[in-house]
C-alpha positions as semicolon CSV with decimal commas, in nm:
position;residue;x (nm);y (nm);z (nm)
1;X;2,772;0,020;-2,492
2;X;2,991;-0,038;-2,164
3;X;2,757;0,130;-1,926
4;X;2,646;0,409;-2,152
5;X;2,319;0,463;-2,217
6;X;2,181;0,394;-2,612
7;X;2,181;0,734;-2,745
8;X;2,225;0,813;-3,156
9;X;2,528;1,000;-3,076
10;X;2,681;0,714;-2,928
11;X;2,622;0,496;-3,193
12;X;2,449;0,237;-2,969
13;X;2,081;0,179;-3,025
14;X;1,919;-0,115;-3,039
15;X;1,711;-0,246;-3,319
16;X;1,388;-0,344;-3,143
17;X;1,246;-0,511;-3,465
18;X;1,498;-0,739;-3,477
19;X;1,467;-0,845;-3,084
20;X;1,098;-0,879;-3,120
21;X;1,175;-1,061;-3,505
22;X;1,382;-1,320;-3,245
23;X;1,209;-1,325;-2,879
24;X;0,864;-1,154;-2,872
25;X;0,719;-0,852;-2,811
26;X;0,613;-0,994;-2,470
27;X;1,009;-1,107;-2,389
28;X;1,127;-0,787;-2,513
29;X;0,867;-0,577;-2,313
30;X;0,941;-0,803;-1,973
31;X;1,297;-0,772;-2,049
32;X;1,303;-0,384;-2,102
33;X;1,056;-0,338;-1,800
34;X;1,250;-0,538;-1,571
35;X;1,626;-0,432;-1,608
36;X;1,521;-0,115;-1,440
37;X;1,271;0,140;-1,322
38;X;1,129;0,334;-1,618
39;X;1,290;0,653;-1,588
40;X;1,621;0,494;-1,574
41;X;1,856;0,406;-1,877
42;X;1,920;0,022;-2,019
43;X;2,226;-0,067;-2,142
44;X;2,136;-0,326;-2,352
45;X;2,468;-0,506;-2,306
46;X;2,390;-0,592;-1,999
47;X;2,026;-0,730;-2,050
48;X;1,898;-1,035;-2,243
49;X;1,572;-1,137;-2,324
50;X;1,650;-1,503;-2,298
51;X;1,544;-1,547;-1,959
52;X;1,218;-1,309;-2,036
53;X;1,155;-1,599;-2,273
54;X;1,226;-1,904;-2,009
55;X;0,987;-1,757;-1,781
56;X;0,682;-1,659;-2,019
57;X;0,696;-2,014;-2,100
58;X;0,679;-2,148;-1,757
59;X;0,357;-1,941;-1,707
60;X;0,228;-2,111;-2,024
61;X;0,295;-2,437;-1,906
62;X;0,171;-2,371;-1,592
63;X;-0,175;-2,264;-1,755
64;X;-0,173;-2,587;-1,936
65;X;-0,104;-2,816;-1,634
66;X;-0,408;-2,644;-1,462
67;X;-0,621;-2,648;-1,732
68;X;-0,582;-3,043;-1,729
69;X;-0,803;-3,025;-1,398
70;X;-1,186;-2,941;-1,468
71;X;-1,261;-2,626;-1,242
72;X;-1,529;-2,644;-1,063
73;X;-1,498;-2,569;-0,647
74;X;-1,422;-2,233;-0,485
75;X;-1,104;-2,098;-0,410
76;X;-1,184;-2,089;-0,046
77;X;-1,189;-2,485;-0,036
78;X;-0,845;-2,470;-0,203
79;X;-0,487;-2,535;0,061
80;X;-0,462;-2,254;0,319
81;X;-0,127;-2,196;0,264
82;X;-0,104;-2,143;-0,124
83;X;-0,391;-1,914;-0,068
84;X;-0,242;-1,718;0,166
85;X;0,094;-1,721;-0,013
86;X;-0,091;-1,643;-0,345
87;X;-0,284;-1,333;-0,165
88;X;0,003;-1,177;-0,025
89;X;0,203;-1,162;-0,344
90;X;-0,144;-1,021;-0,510
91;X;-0,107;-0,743;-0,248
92;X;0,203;-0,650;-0,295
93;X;0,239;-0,636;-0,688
94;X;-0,105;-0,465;-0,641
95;X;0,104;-0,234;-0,420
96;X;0,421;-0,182;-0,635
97;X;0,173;-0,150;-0,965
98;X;0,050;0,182;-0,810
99;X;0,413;0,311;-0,717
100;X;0,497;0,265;-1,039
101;X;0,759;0,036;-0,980
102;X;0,721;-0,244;-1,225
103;X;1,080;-0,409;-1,217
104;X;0,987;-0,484;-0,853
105;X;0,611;-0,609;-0,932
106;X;0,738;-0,813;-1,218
107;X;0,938;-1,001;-0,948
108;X;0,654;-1,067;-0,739
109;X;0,496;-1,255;-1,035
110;X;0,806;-1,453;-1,117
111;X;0,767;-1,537;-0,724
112;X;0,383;-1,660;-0,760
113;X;0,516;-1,881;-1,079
114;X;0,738;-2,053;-0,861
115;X;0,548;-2,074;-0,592
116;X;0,250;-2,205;-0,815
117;X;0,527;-2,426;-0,982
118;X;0,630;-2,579;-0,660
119;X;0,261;-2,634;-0,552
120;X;0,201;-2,906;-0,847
121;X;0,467;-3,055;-0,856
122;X;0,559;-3,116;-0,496
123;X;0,249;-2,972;-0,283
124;X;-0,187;-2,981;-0,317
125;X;-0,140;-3,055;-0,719
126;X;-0,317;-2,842;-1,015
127;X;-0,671;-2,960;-0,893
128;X;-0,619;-2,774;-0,592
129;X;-0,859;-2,470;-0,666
130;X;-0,653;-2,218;-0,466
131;X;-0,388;-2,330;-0,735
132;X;-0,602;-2,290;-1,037
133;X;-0,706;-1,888;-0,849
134;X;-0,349;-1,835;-0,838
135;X;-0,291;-1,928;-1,215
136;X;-0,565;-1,673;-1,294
137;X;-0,411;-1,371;-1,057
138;X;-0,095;-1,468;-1,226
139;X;-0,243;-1,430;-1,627
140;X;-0,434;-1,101;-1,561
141;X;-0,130;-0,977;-1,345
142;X;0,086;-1,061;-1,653
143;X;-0,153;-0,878;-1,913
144;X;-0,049;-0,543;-1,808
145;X;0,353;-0,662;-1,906
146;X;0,273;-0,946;-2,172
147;X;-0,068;-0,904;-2,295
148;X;-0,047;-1,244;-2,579
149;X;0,129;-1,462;-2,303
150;X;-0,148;-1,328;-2,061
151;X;-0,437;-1,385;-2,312
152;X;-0,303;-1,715;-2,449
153;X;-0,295;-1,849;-2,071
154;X;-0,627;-1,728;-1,959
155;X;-0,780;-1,884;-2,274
156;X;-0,581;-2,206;-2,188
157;X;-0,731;-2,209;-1,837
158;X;-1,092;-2,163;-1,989
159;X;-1,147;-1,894;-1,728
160;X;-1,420;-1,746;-2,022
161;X;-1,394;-1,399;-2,226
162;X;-1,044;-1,209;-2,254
163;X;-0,843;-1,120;-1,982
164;X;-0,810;-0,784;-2,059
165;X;-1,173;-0,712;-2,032
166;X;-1,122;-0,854;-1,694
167;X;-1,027;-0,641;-1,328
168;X;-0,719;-0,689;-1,185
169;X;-0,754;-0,919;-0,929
170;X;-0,799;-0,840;-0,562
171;X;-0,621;-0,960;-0,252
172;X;-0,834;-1,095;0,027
173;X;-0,717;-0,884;0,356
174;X;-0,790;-1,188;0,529
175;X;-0,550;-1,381;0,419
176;X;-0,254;-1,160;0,357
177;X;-0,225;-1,086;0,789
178;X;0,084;-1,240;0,784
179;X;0,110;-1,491;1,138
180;X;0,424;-1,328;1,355
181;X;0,664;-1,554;1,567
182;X;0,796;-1,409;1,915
183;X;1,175;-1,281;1,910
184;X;1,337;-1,264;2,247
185;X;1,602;-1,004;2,281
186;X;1,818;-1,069;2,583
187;X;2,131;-0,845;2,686
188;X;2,423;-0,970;2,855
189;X;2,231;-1,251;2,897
190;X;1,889;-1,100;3,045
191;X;1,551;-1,077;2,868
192;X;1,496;-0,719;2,750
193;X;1,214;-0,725;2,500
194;X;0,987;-0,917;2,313
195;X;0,888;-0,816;1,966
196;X;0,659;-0,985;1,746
197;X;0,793;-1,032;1,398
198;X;0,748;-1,207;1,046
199;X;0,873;-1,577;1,021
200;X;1,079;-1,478;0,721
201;X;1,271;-1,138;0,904
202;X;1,636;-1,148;0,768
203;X;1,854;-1,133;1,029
204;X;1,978;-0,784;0,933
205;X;1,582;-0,623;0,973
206;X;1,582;-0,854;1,328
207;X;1,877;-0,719;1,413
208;X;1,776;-0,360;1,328
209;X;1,446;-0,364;1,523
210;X;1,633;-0,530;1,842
211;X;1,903;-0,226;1,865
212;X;1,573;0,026;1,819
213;X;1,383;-0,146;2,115
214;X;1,323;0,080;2,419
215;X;1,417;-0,151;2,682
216;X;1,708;-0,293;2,495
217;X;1,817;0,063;2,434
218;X;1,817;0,187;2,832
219;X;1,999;-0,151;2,952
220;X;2,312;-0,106;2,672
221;X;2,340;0,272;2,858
222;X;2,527;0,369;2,530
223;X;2,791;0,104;2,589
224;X;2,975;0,005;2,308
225;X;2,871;-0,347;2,132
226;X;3,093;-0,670;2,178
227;X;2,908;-0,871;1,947
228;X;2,538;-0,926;1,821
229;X;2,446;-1,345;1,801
230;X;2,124;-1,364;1,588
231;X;1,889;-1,699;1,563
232;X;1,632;-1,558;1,325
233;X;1,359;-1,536;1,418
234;X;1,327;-1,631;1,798
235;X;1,641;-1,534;1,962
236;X;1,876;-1,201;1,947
237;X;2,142;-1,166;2,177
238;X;2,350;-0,839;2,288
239;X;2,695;-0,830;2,428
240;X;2,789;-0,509;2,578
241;X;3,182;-0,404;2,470
């Protein structure tokens, strides 16, 4: 295929049968939905539905670890953190769902698998219950892309009836305010500006913001820029050329 896209005059289809015959029709769907947005071409060369496959089954052992713990209390008694983690990613697959771009929501659920992954083994444990309300956003997320993975892990979890008959899941607003850390912006060594901005900023967005600062833009004058020194979050500093 070498970059081309599968056409019959090229010769290059893909039999489907045969890659849902070997993976799934849930790996196959993932796989297909993932290598790009849907109006775009695949080249199937340069897709594989192995680690489609890898990942479905961490969400169905995921289901099963949970289900070991008898549910029982409220989310809201559940760790702080994986709830607010959980409700943020819930928000923005919620958000990329309605733009249509699944490749990008898809990644948001791999996220919430690791971070729900992560939280057994190393944080609050599956009886956590903000755990166990993250396994459930995570299997009626994954219905709309893998509907038998999806159903397989919300019968696992005992969470009653079929997923599909079930609403996607809401985000809390609550708890997807993300907290902001202070960033001081100095230039040529003085304090120019303050801006509040997200723990996680890459240094790229930090620097960005800094340059577009009012303050910071009337003391550079439209001098030229030695050098930018970024400490992400807390600390950008501006030498003037």
């Amino acid at each position: 295929m070498n970059g081309r896209a599968m056409s019959k005059s090229l010769g290059n289809l893909v039999d489907l049968h045969e890659q849902i015959d070997r993976y799934g029709p849930d790996a196959v769907r993932v796989t297909m939905l993932f290598a790009s947005p849907p109006e775009d071409d695949i080249d199937w060369a340069d897709v594989s539905p192995t680690g489609s496959v890898k990942w479905l089954g961490r969400v169905w052992r995921l289901a099963r670890d949970v289900a070991a713990i008898s549910p029982g209390k409220p989310p809201a008694s559940g760790d702080l953190a994986t709830r607010q983690h959980v409700h943020r990613l819930i928000s923005q697959a919620t958000t990329l769902m309605e733009a249509k771009r699944f490749n990008v929501a898809l990644a948001r659920l791999m996220e919430l698998t690791s971070l729900l992954r992560k939280a057994i083994d190393t944080g609050p444990g599956a009886a956590d219950p903000a755990v166990r309300e993250g396994a459930e956003a995570l299997a009626g997320m994954l219905s709309c892309f893998a509907p038998f993975t999806a159903e397989e892990a919300w019968e696992r979890l005992g969470a009653g009836g079929l997923v599909n008959d079930h609403a996607w899941p809401e985000a809390d607003p609550a708890l997807v305010v993300e907290e902001t850390v202070t960033c001081v912006v100095q230039v040529a060594g003085k304090v120019r500006a303050r801006l509040q901005v997200p723990p996680d900023i890459s240094e790229d967005e930090l620097r960005e913001l800094a340059l577009r600062a009012g303050r910071v833009v009337e003391a550079l004058g439209g001098a030229n820029i030695q050098r930018i020194v970024v400490k992400a979050p807390k600390i950008v500093s501006i030498v003037p050329g």
